[in-house]
């Protein structure tokens, strides 16, 4: 079994195998047909337990469909239905119980420590469906989407991120090292990635440039990523943050600095960080990006269960 918690800890060869497997499985499905099971039913009889401490639409539904299409089943638990370290039961004991009842555990959490604790005591694979520091399933799916659209390895492309330094960007930074692609980050000076992350990039010879102007980050980009500037759990002065990012909206002017065939991607939900003209425009592939979560998460599940095709 394999945990899937952060892209940093997973060998590039394994990440590439997941992407290759996802492409093969997607190609074999003539139509999406939500509950049609793959012919090989590789996870028949397996149960994925999902738990969400934070709101979720795409992660929740895509994992539900992913395990179903692989022949398995899923149950979703609410955080307030479990003890989770409260009421006299430790996280370690909860992890052991979940390991007894299920075959895999997907957690969307408000605490990195919780996911570390679960992975430490769980005897079944633990998957990070989002944590404060990373969103690995989202970003690996985004790599798949980029290569599907551009029809070339991401290492040959200029990737741009315009927006806040959040968990999605952290995973994109990790991916830039794993897959050796150039990443340009556009954000206000006070919102740059943390020093320890940049130190890790330098140590691993990553190709990252940080700009405090959106147009400089977007210059010659093949793909522009963005994400909501104000998240649901932001404990800051939201009005001030919106003001700080007023010059970092991805709009037609910013897109004009990129390549003509630039692709715009956004993991949703969206806010004022992107104009409707761009979000709904011809260069936007956000709906394909969302759908591909299912295909890639199927292969992530197979990796975790030790059933990824060679």
PDB file of C-alpha atoms in Angstrom:
ATOM      1  CA  UNK A   1       0.000   0.000   0.000  1.00  0.00           C
ATOM      2  CA  UNK A   2       1.040   3.631  -0.515  1.00  0.00           C
ATOM      3  CA  UNK A   3      -0.091   6.842   1.136  1.00  0.00           C
ATOM      4  CA  UNK A   4      -0.761   9.887  -1.076  1.00  0.00           C
ATOM      5  CA  UNK A   5      -0.170  12.885   1.158  1.00  0.00           C
ATOM      6  CA  UNK A   6       2.266  15.246  -0.568  1.00  0.00           C
ATOM      7  CA  UNK A   7       3.849  15.202  -4.015  1.00  0.00           C
ATOM      8  CA  UNK A   8       7.249  15.861  -2.429  1.00  0.00           C
ATOM      9  CA  UNK A   9       7.311  12.368  -0.927  1.00  0.00           C
ATOM     10  CA  UNK A  10       6.306  10.415  -4.042  1.00  0.00           C
ATOM     11  CA  UNK A  11       8.955   9.430  -6.618  1.00  0.00           C
ATOM     12  CA  UNK A  12       8.580  11.075 -10.027  1.00  0.00           C
ATOM     13  CA  UNK A  13       8.516   7.636 -11.670  1.00  0.00           C
ATOM     14  CA  UNK A  14       5.403   6.737  -9.647  1.00  0.00           C
ATOM     15  CA  UNK A  15       3.699  10.056 -10.391  1.00  0.00           C
ATOM     16  CA  UNK A  16       4.357   9.526 -14.096  1.00  0.00           C
ATOM     17  CA  UNK A  17       2.939   5.984 -13.896  1.00  0.00           C
ATOM     18  CA  UNK A  18      -0.261   7.407 -12.405  1.00  0.00           C
ATOM     19  CA  UNK A  19      -0.609   9.875 -15.280  1.00  0.00           C
ATOM     20  CA  UNK A  20       0.067   7.199 -17.914  1.00  0.00           C
ATOM     21  CA  UNK A  21      -2.487   4.860 -16.337  1.00  0.00           C
ATOM     22  CA  UNK A  22      -5.085   7.647 -16.143  1.00  0.00           C
ATOM     23  CA  UNK A  23      -4.639   8.371 -19.856  1.00  0.00           C
ATOM     24  CA  UNK A  24      -5.085   4.703 -20.779  1.00  0.00           C
ATOM     25  CA  UNK A  25      -8.218   4.374 -18.655  1.00  0.00           C
ATOM     26  CA  UNK A  26      -9.713   7.610 -19.975  1.00  0.00           C
ATOM     27  CA  UNK A  27      -9.003   6.587 -23.585  1.00  0.00           C
ATOM     28  CA  UNK A  28     -10.767   3.246 -23.052  1.00  0.00           C
ATOM     29  CA  UNK A  29     -13.987   4.931 -21.954  1.00  0.00           C
ATOM     30  CA  UNK A  30     -15.796   6.002 -25.133  1.00  0.00           C
ATOM     31  CA  UNK A  31     -18.220   8.041 -23.048  1.00  0.00           C
ATOM     32  CA  UNK A  32     -17.929   9.162 -19.432  1.00  0.00           C
ATOM     33  CA  UNK A  33     -21.044   7.217 -18.210  1.00  0.00           C
ATOM     34  CA  UNK A  34     -20.714   8.127 -14.542  1.00  0.00           C
ATOM     35  CA  UNK A  35     -21.390   4.752 -12.880  1.00  0.00           C
ATOM     36  CA  UNK A  36     -20.206   2.423 -15.639  1.00  0.00           C
ATOM     37  CA  UNK A  37     -17.563   0.161 -14.101  1.00  0.00           C
ATOM     38  CA  UNK A  38     -14.215  -0.435 -15.833  1.00  0.00           C
ATOM     39  CA  UNK A  39     -14.117  -3.931 -17.357  1.00  0.00           C
ATOM     40  CA  UNK A  40     -11.204  -5.120 -15.199  1.00  0.00           C
ATOM     41  CA  UNK A  41     -12.910  -4.007 -11.922  1.00  0.00           C
ATOM     42  CA  UNK A  42      -9.522  -3.682 -10.192  1.00  0.00           C
ATOM     43  CA  UNK A  43     -10.945  -2.517  -6.849  1.00  0.00           C
ATOM     44  CA  UNK A  44     -13.940  -4.848  -6.656  1.00  0.00           C
ATOM     45  CA  UNK A  45     -14.895  -5.374  -3.006  1.00  0.00           C
ATOM     46  CA  UNK A  46     -12.810  -2.437  -1.757  1.00  0.00           C
ATOM     47  CA  UNK A  47     -14.256   0.337   0.434  1.00  0.00           C
ATOM     48  CA  UNK A  48     -12.959   3.907   0.442  1.00  0.00           C
ATOM     49  CA  UNK A  49     -13.895   5.892   3.550  1.00  0.00           C
ATOM     50  CA  UNK A  50     -14.077   9.639   2.923  1.00  0.00           C
ATOM     51  CA  UNK A  51     -14.149  12.334   5.575  1.00  0.00           C
ATOM     52  CA  UNK A  52     -14.468  16.073   5.103  1.00  0.00           C
ATOM     53  CA  UNK A  53     -13.677  18.723   7.694  1.00  0.00           C
ATOM     54  CA  UNK A  54     -13.930  21.397   4.988  1.00  0.00           C
ATOM     55  CA  UNK A  55     -16.465  22.019   2.227  1.00  0.00           C
ATOM     56  CA  UNK A  56     -15.942  20.026  -0.953  1.00  0.00           C
ATOM     57  CA  UNK A  57     -17.641  19.608  -4.314  1.00  0.00           C
ATOM     58  CA  UNK A  58     -15.154  18.371  -6.928  1.00  0.00           C
ATOM     59  CA  UNK A  59     -12.954  16.312  -4.570  1.00  0.00           C
ATOM     60  CA  UNK A  60     -15.966  14.641  -2.942  1.00  0.00           C
ATOM     61  CA  UNK A  61     -17.746  13.737  -6.179  1.00  0.00           C
ATOM     62  CA  UNK A  62     -14.648  12.793  -8.150  1.00  0.00           C
ATOM     63  CA  UNK A  63     -13.442  10.326  -5.515  1.00  0.00           C
ATOM     64  CA  UNK A  64     -16.959   8.895  -5.230  1.00  0.00           C
ATOM     65  CA  UNK A  65     -17.072   8.286  -8.985  1.00  0.00           C
ATOM     66  CA  UNK A  66     -13.446   7.114  -9.129  1.00  0.00           C
ATOM     67  CA  UNK A  67     -13.877   4.255  -6.658  1.00  0.00           C
ATOM     68  CA  UNK A  68     -17.252   3.307  -8.180  1.00  0.00           C
ATOM     69  CA  UNK A  69     -15.803   3.101 -11.695  1.00  0.00           C
ATOM     70  CA  UNK A  70     -13.029   0.853 -10.373  1.00  0.00           C
ATOM     71  CA  UNK A  71     -15.609  -1.555  -8.971  1.00  0.00           C
ATOM     72  CA  UNK A  72     -15.396  -0.539  -5.327  1.00  0.00           C
ATOM     73  CA  UNK A  73     -17.614   1.438  -2.992  1.00  0.00           C
ATOM     74  CA  UNK A  74     -17.410   4.458  -0.723  1.00  0.00           C
ATOM     75  CA  UNK A  75     -18.902   5.892   2.424  1.00  0.00           C
ATOM     76  CA  UNK A  76     -18.654   9.550   3.409  1.00  0.00           C
ATOM     77  CA  UNK A  77     -18.422  10.496   7.070  1.00  0.00           C
ATOM     78  CA  UNK A  78     -18.920  13.937   8.548  1.00  0.00           C
ATOM     79  CA  UNK A  79     -16.169  15.170  10.834  1.00  0.00           C
ATOM     80  CA  UNK A  80     -18.651  15.849  13.652  1.00  0.00           C
ATOM     81  CA  UNK A  81     -19.771  12.219  13.491  1.00  0.00           C
ATOM     82  CA  UNK A  82     -16.335  10.988  14.582  1.00  0.00           C
ATOM     83  CA  UNK A  83     -14.409  11.645  17.788  1.00  0.00           C
ATOM     84  CA  UNK A  84     -11.273  12.921  15.995  1.00  0.00           C
ATOM     85  CA  UNK A  85      -9.247  13.291  19.142  1.00  0.00           C
ATOM     86  CA  UNK A  86     -12.220  14.507  21.178  1.00  0.00           C
ATOM     87  CA  UNK A  87     -14.576  12.665  23.497  1.00  0.00           C
ATOM     88  CA  UNK A  88     -11.934  10.360  24.869  1.00  0.00           C
ATOM     89  CA  UNK A  89     -10.751   8.661  21.653  1.00  0.00           C
ATOM     90  CA  UNK A  90      -7.342   9.476  20.239  1.00  0.00           C
ATOM     91  CA  UNK A  91      -6.633  10.022  16.549  1.00  0.00           C
ATOM     92  CA  UNK A  92      -4.422   6.937  16.688  1.00  0.00           C
ATOM     93  CA  UNK A  93      -7.352   4.802  17.865  1.00  0.00           C
ATOM     94  CA  UNK A  94      -9.663   6.308  15.226  1.00  0.00           C
ATOM     95  CA  UNK A  95      -7.057   5.470  12.566  1.00  0.00           C
ATOM     96  CA  UNK A  96      -6.892   1.873  13.778  1.00  0.00           C
ATOM     97  CA  UNK A  97     -10.684   1.531  13.704  1.00  0.00           C
ATOM     98  CA  UNK A  98     -10.921   2.983  10.182  1.00  0.00           C
ATOM     99  CA  UNK A  99      -8.200   0.530   9.119  1.00  0.00           C
ATOM    100  CA  UNK A 100     -10.353  -2.316  10.426  1.00  0.00           C
ATOM    101  CA  UNK A 101     -13.502  -1.278   8.592  1.00  0.00           C
ATOM    102  CA  UNK A 102     -12.182   0.164   5.324  1.00  0.00           C
ATOM    103  CA  UNK A 103      -9.526  -0.373   2.667  1.00  0.00           C
ATOM    104  CA  UNK A 104      -8.570   3.265   2.114  1.00  0.00           C
ATOM    105  CA  UNK A 105      -9.125   6.612   3.849  1.00  0.00           C
ATOM    106  CA  UNK A 106      -9.413   9.964   2.072  1.00  0.00           C
ATOM    107  CA  UNK A 107      -9.265  12.985   4.375  1.00  0.00           C
ATOM    108  CA  UNK A 108      -9.932  16.644   3.615  1.00  0.00           C
ATOM    109  CA  UNK A 109      -8.686  18.370   6.715  1.00  0.00           C
ATOM    110  CA  UNK A 110      -8.041  21.692   8.405  1.00  0.00           C
ATOM    111  CA  UNK A 111      -4.901  20.316  10.060  1.00  0.00           C
ATOM    112  CA  UNK A 112      -1.669  18.931   8.612  1.00  0.00           C
ATOM    113  CA  UNK A 113      -0.975  17.279  11.968  1.00  0.00           C
ATOM    114  CA  UNK A 114      -4.162  15.236  11.701  1.00  0.00           C
ATOM    115  CA  UNK A 115      -3.238  13.753   8.358  1.00  0.00           C
ATOM    116  CA  UNK A 116       0.276  12.989   9.633  1.00  0.00           C
ATOM    117  CA  UNK A 117      -1.224  11.253  12.666  1.00  0.00           C
ATOM    118  CA  UNK A 118      -3.625   9.197  10.564  1.00  0.00           C
ATOM    119  CA  UNK A 119      -0.872   8.077   8.203  1.00  0.00           C
ATOM    120  CA  UNK A 120       1.326   7.126  11.147  1.00  0.00           C
ATOM    121  CA  UNK A 121      -1.206   4.755  12.724  1.00  0.00           C
ATOM    122  CA  UNK A 122      -3.285   3.670   9.738  1.00  0.00           C
ATOM    123  CA  UNK A 123      -2.650   0.274   8.154  1.00  0.00           C
ATOM    124  CA  UNK A 124      -4.607   1.296   5.036  1.00  0.00           C
ATOM    125  CA  UNK A 125      -3.658   3.980   2.482  1.00  0.00           C
ATOM    126  CA  UNK A 126      -4.323   7.576   3.535  1.00  0.00           C
ATOM    127  CA  UNK A 127      -5.033  10.112   0.801  1.00  0.00           C
ATOM    128  CA  UNK A 128      -4.785  13.867   1.289  1.00  0.00           C
ATOM    129  CA  UNK A 129      -7.930  15.334  -0.267  1.00  0.00           C
ATOM    130  CA  UNK A 130      -6.699  18.800   0.771  1.00  0.00           C
ATOM    131  CA  UNK A 131      -4.842  20.122   3.798  1.00  0.00           C
ATOM    132  CA  UNK A 132      -3.641  23.596   4.799  1.00  0.00           C
ATOM    133  CA  UNK A 133      -0.237  22.977   3.206  1.00  0.00           C
ATOM    134  CA  UNK A 134      -1.049  21.012   0.037  1.00  0.00           C
ATOM    135  CA  UNK A 135      -3.596  19.744  -2.470  1.00  0.00           C
ATOM    136  CA  UNK A 136      -1.712  16.933  -4.247  1.00  0.00           C
ATOM    137  CA  UNK A 137      -4.640  15.171  -5.953  1.00  0.00           C
ATOM    138  CA  UNK A 138      -5.744  18.444  -7.563  1.00  0.00           C
ATOM    139  CA  UNK A 139      -2.300  19.347  -8.898  1.00  0.00           C
ATOM    140  CA  UNK A 140      -1.435  15.903 -10.269  1.00  0.00           C
ATOM    141  CA  UNK A 141      -4.736  15.985 -12.148  1.00  0.00           C
ATOM    142  CA  UNK A 142      -3.819  19.462 -13.420  1.00  0.00           C
ATOM    143  CA  UNK A 143      -0.514  18.119 -14.794  1.00  0.00           C
ATOM    144  CA  UNK A 144      -2.524  15.457 -16.627  1.00  0.00           C
ATOM    145  CA  UNK A 145      -4.877  18.127 -18.028  1.00  0.00           C
ATOM    146  CA  UNK A 146      -2.030  20.365 -19.199  1.00  0.00           C
ATOM    147  CA  UNK A 147      -0.330  17.517 -21.067  1.00  0.00           C
ATOM    148  CA  UNK A 148      -3.625  16.379 -22.577  1.00  0.00           C
ATOM    149  CA  UNK A 149      -4.366  19.857 -23.936  1.00  0.00           C
ATOM    150  CA  UNK A 150      -0.846  20.773 -25.059  1.00  0.00           C
ATOM    151  CA  UNK A 151       0.025  17.270 -26.306  1.00  0.00           C
ATOM    152  CA  UNK A 152       3.567  17.487 -24.949  1.00  0.00           C
ATOM    153  CA  UNK A 153       5.384  16.872 -21.644  1.00  0.00           C
ATOM    154  CA  UNK A 154       4.901  19.676 -19.122  1.00  0.00           C
ATOM    155  CA  UNK A 155       8.698  19.950 -18.860  1.00  0.00           C
ATOM    156  CA  UNK A 156       8.640  21.634 -22.273  1.00  0.00           C
ATOM    157  CA  UNK A 157       6.114  24.298 -21.211  1.00  0.00           C
ATOM    158  CA  UNK A 158       6.184  27.624 -19.383  1.00  0.00           C
ATOM    159  CA  UNK A 159       3.751  27.452 -16.481  1.00  0.00           C
ATOM    160  CA  UNK A 160       2.469  30.550 -14.690  1.00  0.00           C
ATOM    161  CA  UNK A 161       0.616  31.020 -11.410  1.00  0.00           C
ATOM    162  CA  UNK A 162      -1.031  34.343 -10.607  1.00  0.00           C
ATOM    163  CA  UNK A 163      -2.522  34.651  -7.148  1.00  0.00           C
ATOM    164  CA  UNK A 164      -2.062  33.836  -3.490  1.00  0.00           C
ATOM    165  CA  UNK A 165       0.596  31.481  -2.116  1.00  0.00           C
ATOM    166  CA  UNK A 166      -1.727  28.761  -0.869  1.00  0.00           C
ATOM    167  CA  UNK A 167      -1.903  24.972  -0.613  1.00  0.00           C
ATOM    168  CA  UNK A 168      -2.542  24.529  -4.349  1.00  0.00           C
ATOM    169  CA  UNK A 169       0.519  26.608  -5.235  1.00  0.00           C
ATOM    170  CA  UNK A 170       2.595  24.628  -2.722  1.00  0.00           C
ATOM    171  CA  UNK A 171       1.701  21.429  -4.580  1.00  0.00           C
ATOM    172  CA  UNK A 172       2.315  23.090  -7.952  1.00  0.00           C
ATOM    173  CA  UNK A 173       5.766  24.133  -6.732  1.00  0.00           C
ATOM    174  CA  UNK A 174       6.462  20.542  -5.671  1.00  0.00           C
ATOM    175  CA  UNK A 175       5.239  19.352  -9.081  1.00  0.00           C
ATOM    176  CA  UNK A 176       7.551  21.828 -10.849  1.00  0.00           C
ATOM    177  CA  UNK A 177      10.502  20.113  -9.200  1.00  0.00           C
ATOM    178  CA  UNK A 178       9.196  16.577  -9.761  1.00  0.00           C
ATOM    179  CA  UNK A 179       8.343  17.167 -13.437  1.00  0.00           C
ATOM    180  CA  UNK A 180      11.104  19.724 -14.186  1.00  0.00           C
ATOM    181  CA  UNK A 181       9.023  22.564 -15.592  1.00  0.00           C
ATOM    182  CA  UNK A 182       9.522  26.327 -15.440  1.00  0.00           C
ATOM    183  CA  UNK A 183       7.142  28.034 -13.020  1.00  0.00           C
ATOM    184  CA  UNK A 184       6.618  31.780 -12.882  1.00  0.00           C
ATOM    185  CA  UNK A 185       4.691  33.073  -9.869  1.00  0.00           C
ATOM    186  CA  UNK A 186       2.941  36.439  -9.859  1.00  0.00           C
ATOM    187  CA  UNK A 187       1.865  37.740  -6.446  1.00  0.00           C
ATOM    188  CA  UNK A 188       2.200  40.777  -4.165  1.00  0.00           C
ATOM    189  CA  UNK A 189       5.468  40.924  -2.234  1.00  0.00           C
ATOM    190  CA  UNK A 190       3.845  40.133   1.117  1.00  0.00           C
ATOM    191  CA  UNK A 191       2.184  37.002  -0.275  1.00  0.00           C
ATOM    192  CA  UNK A 192       5.199  35.149  -1.656  1.00  0.00           C
ATOM    193  CA  UNK A 193       5.774  31.444  -0.905  1.00  0.00           C
ATOM    194  CA  UNK A 194       7.309  30.735   2.488  1.00  0.00           C
ATOM    195  CA  UNK A 195      11.080  30.718   2.795  1.00  0.00           C
ATOM    196  CA  UNK A 196      11.354  27.013   3.695  1.00  0.00           C
ATOM    197  CA  UNK A 197       9.470  26.107   0.498  1.00  0.00           C
ATOM    198  CA  UNK A 198      11.805  28.198  -1.646  1.00  0.00           C
ATOM    199  CA  UNK A 199      14.803  26.697   0.149  1.00  0.00           C
ATOM    200  CA  UNK A 200      13.500  23.219  -0.735  1.00  0.00           C
ATOM    201  CA  UNK A 201      13.157  24.309  -4.375  1.00  0.00           C
ATOM    202  CA  UNK A 202      16.737  25.600  -4.492  1.00  0.00           C
ATOM    203  CA  UNK A 203      18.020  22.463  -2.815  1.00  0.00           C
ATOM    204  CA  UNK A 204      16.280  20.363  -5.478  1.00  0.00           C
ATOM    205  CA  UNK A 205      17.346  22.630  -8.368  1.00  0.00           C
ATOM    206  CA  UNK A 206      13.844  23.832  -9.252  1.00  0.00           C
ATOM    207  CA  UNK A 207      13.117  26.410 -11.943  1.00  0.00           C
ATOM    208  CA  UNK A 208      11.001  29.060 -10.203  1.00  0.00           C
ATOM    209  CA  UNK A 209      10.802  32.815 -10.721  1.00  0.00           C
ATOM    210  CA  UNK A 210       8.726  35.141  -8.537  1.00  0.00           C
ATOM    211  CA  UNK A 211       7.388  38.456  -9.833  1.00  0.00           C
ATOM    212  CA  UNK A 212       5.451  41.174  -8.060  1.00  0.00           C
ATOM    213  CA  UNK A 213       3.718  42.128 -11.310  1.00  0.00           C
ATOM    214  CA  UNK A 214       1.153  39.882 -12.958  1.00  0.00           C
ATOM    215  CA  UNK A 215       2.151  40.808 -16.520  1.00  0.00           C
ATOM    216  CA  UNK A 216       5.789  39.829 -15.906  1.00  0.00           C
ATOM    217  CA  UNK A 217       4.738  36.428 -14.579  1.00  0.00           C
ATOM    218  CA  UNK A 218       2.395  35.896 -17.542  1.00  0.00           C
ATOM    219  CA  UNK A 219       4.992  36.752 -20.190  1.00  0.00           C
ATOM    220  CA  UNK A 220       5.364  33.923 -22.721  1.00  0.00           C
ATOM    221  CA  UNK A 221       3.274  31.519 -20.608  1.00  0.00           C
ATOM    222  CA  UNK A 222       1.769  28.367 -22.119  1.00  0.00           C
ATOM    223  CA  UNK A 223      -0.559  27.892 -19.159  1.00  0.00           C
ATOM    224  CA  UNK A 224      -1.842  30.350 -16.547  1.00  0.00           C
ATOM    225  CA  UNK A 225      -3.190  29.018 -13.249  1.00  0.00           C
ATOM    226  CA  UNK A 226      -5.178  30.985 -10.736  1.00  0.00           C
ATOM    227  CA  UNK A 227      -7.160  30.265  -7.577  1.00  0.00           C
ATOM    228  CA  UNK A 228      -9.548  32.055  -5.267  1.00  0.00           C
ATOM    229  CA  UNK A 229      -7.730  34.790  -3.375  1.00  0.00           C
ATOM    230  CA  UNK A 230     -10.092  34.691  -0.392  1.00  0.00           C
ATOM    231  CA  UNK A 231     -10.657  31.162   0.862  1.00  0.00           C
ATOM    232  CA  UNK A 232     -13.482  30.156   3.195  1.00  0.00           C
ATOM    233  CA  UNK A 233     -11.103  29.741   6.132  1.00  0.00           C
ATOM    234  CA  UNK A 234      -8.976  32.847   5.665  1.00  0.00           C
ATOM    235  CA  UNK A 235      -8.499  34.420   9.103  1.00  0.00           C
ATOM    236  CA  UNK A 236      -7.305  37.785   7.830  1.00  0.00           C
ATOM    237  CA  UNK A 237      -8.709  41.185   6.941  1.00  0.00           C
ATOM    238  CA  UNK A 238     -10.430  40.190   3.699  1.00  0.00           C
ATOM    239  CA  UNK A 239     -10.985  43.754   2.485  1.00  0.00           C
ATOM    240  CA  UNK A 240      -7.263  44.500   2.786  1.00  0.00           C
ATOM    241  CA  UNK A 241      -6.310  41.289   1.012  1.00  0.00           C
ATOM    242  CA  UNK A 242      -8.652  42.010  -1.892  1.00  0.00           C
ATOM    243  CA  UNK A 243      -7.078  45.471  -2.136  1.00  0.00           C
ATOM    244  CA  UNK A 244      -3.578  43.958  -2.145  1.00  0.00           C
ATOM    245  CA  UNK A 245      -4.516  41.732  -5.084  1.00  0.00           C
ATOM    246  CA  UNK A 246      -6.371  44.351  -7.150  1.00  0.00           C
ATOM    247  CA  UNK A 247      -3.620  44.358  -9.806  1.00  0.00           C
ATOM    248  CA  UNK A 248      -3.439  40.576 -10.002  1.00  0.00           C
ATOM    249  CA  UNK A 249      -6.753  39.754 -11.644  1.00  0.00           C
ATOM    250  CA  UNK A 250      -6.316  37.431 -14.632  1.00  0.00           C
ATOM    251  CA  UNK A 251      -8.083  39.388 -17.371  1.00  0.00           C
ATOM    252  CA  UNK A 252      -7.717  39.824 -21.123  1.00  0.00           C
ATOM    253  CA  UNK A 253      -4.893  42.322 -20.688  1.00  0.00           C
ATOM    254  CA  UNK A 254      -2.848  39.905 -18.558  1.00  0.00           C
ATOM    255  CA  UNK A 255      -3.605  37.039 -20.958  1.00  0.00           C
ATOM    256  CA  UNK A 256      -2.247  39.140 -23.832  1.00  0.00           C
ATOM    257  CA  UNK A 257       1.268  38.895 -22.370  1.00  0.00           C
ATOM    258  CA  UNK A 258       1.159  35.094 -22.636  1.00  0.00           C
ATOM    259  CA  UNK A 259       1.351  32.976 -25.795  1.00  0.00           C
ATOM    260  CA  UNK A 260      -1.615  33.240 -28.170  1.00  0.00           C
ATOM    261  CA  UNK A 261      -2.716  29.681 -27.433  1.00  0.00           C
ATOM    262  CA  UNK A 262      -2.311  30.077 -23.666  1.00  0.00           C
ATOM    263  CA  UNK A 263      -4.554  27.827 -21.567  1.00  0.00           C
ATOM    264  CA  UNK A 264      -6.278  29.167 -18.468  1.00  0.00           C
ATOM    265  CA  UNK A 265      -6.921  26.783 -15.556  1.00  0.00           C
ATOM    266  CA  UNK A 266      -8.646  27.298 -12.200  1.00  0.00           C
ATOM    267  CA  UNK A 267      -9.453  24.629  -9.607  1.00  0.00           C
ATOM    268  CA  UNK A 268     -12.621  26.446  -8.451  1.00  0.00           C
ATOM    269  CA  UNK A 269     -14.555  27.933  -6.763  1.00  0.00           C
ATOM    270  CA  UNK A 270     -13.765  31.229  -8.470  1.00  0.00           C
ATOM    271  CA  UNK A 271     -13.896  34.807  -7.233  1.00  0.00           C
ATOM    272  CA  UNK A 272     -12.766  38.197  -8.502  1.00  0.00           C
ATOM    273  CA  UNK A 273      -9.221  36.922  -9.206  1.00  0.00           C
ATOM    274  CA  UNK A 274     -10.307  36.113 -12.784  1.00  0.00           C
ATOM    275  CA  UNK A 275     -12.594  38.033 -15.114  1.00  0.00           C
ATOM    276  CA  UNK A 276     -15.670  36.268 -16.488  1.00  0.00           C
ATOM    277  CA  UNK A 277     -14.369  37.019 -19.975  1.00  0.00           C
ATOM    278  CA  UNK A 278     -11.296  34.871 -19.337  1.00  0.00           C
ATOM    279  CA  UNK A 279     -12.981  32.220 -17.190  1.00  0.00           C
ATOM    280  CA  UNK A 280     -15.694  31.585 -19.778  1.00  0.00           C
ATOM    281  CA  UNK A 281     -13.511  32.321 -22.793  1.00  0.00           C
ATOM    282  CA  UNK A 282     -12.057  30.047 -25.473  1.00  0.00           C
ATOM    283  CA  UNK A 283      -8.704  29.696 -23.694  1.00  0.00           C
ATOM    284  CA  UNK A 284     -10.298  28.443 -20.493  1.00  0.00           C
ATOM    285  CA  UNK A 285     -10.362  24.675 -19.928  1.00  0.00           C
ATOM    286  CA  UNK A 286     -11.721  24.691 -16.381  1.00  0.00           C
ATOM    287  CA  UNK A 287     -14.556  22.204 -17.061  1.00  0.00           C
ATOM    288  CA  UNK A 288     -12.192  19.629 -18.581  1.00  0.00           C
ATOM    289  CA  UNK A 289      -9.856  20.275 -15.657  1.00  0.00           C
ATOM    290  CA  UNK A 290     -12.645  19.464 -13.185  1.00  0.00           C
ATOM    291  CA  UNK A 291     -13.751  16.310 -15.031  1.00  0.00           C
ATOM    292  CA  UNK A 292     -10.195  14.970 -15.220  1.00  0.00           C
ATOM    293  CA  UNK A 293     -10.133  14.777 -11.429  1.00  0.00           C
ATOM    294  CA  UNK A 294     -12.127  11.533 -11.766  1.00  0.00           C
ATOM    295  CA  UNK A 295      -9.726   9.919 -14.237  1.00  0.00           C
ATOM    296  CA  UNK A 296      -6.574  10.780 -12.323  1.00  0.00           C
ATOM    297  CA  UNK A 297      -8.018   9.898  -8.932  1.00  0.00           C
ATOM    298  CA  UNK A 298      -8.841   6.436 -10.246  1.00  0.00           C
ATOM    299  CA  UNK A 299      -5.152   5.915 -10.933  1.00  0.00           C
ATOM    300  CA  UNK A 300      -4.170   7.503  -7.599  1.00  0.00           C
ATOM    301  CA  UNK A 301      -6.419   4.949  -5.884  1.00  0.00           C
ATOM    302  CA  UNK A 302      -4.785   2.127  -7.826  1.00  0.00           C
ATOM    303  CA  UNK A 303      -1.358   3.427  -6.795  1.00  0.00           C
ATOM    304  CA  UNK A 304      -2.435   3.544  -3.152  1.00  0.00           C
ATOM    305  CA  UNK A 305      -3.885   0.018  -3.292  1.00  0.00           C
ATOM    306  CA  UNK A 306      -0.766  -1.337  -4.995  1.00  0.00           C
ATOM    307  CA  UNK A 307      -2.675  -2.207  -8.163  1.00  0.00           C
ATOM    308  CA  UNK A 308      -1.259   0.280 -10.637  1.00  0.00           C
ATOM    309  CA  UNK A 309      -0.529  -1.369 -13.974  1.00  0.00           C
ATOM    310  CA  UNK A 310       3.147  -1.677 -14.838  1.00  0.00           C
TER     311      UNK A 310
END
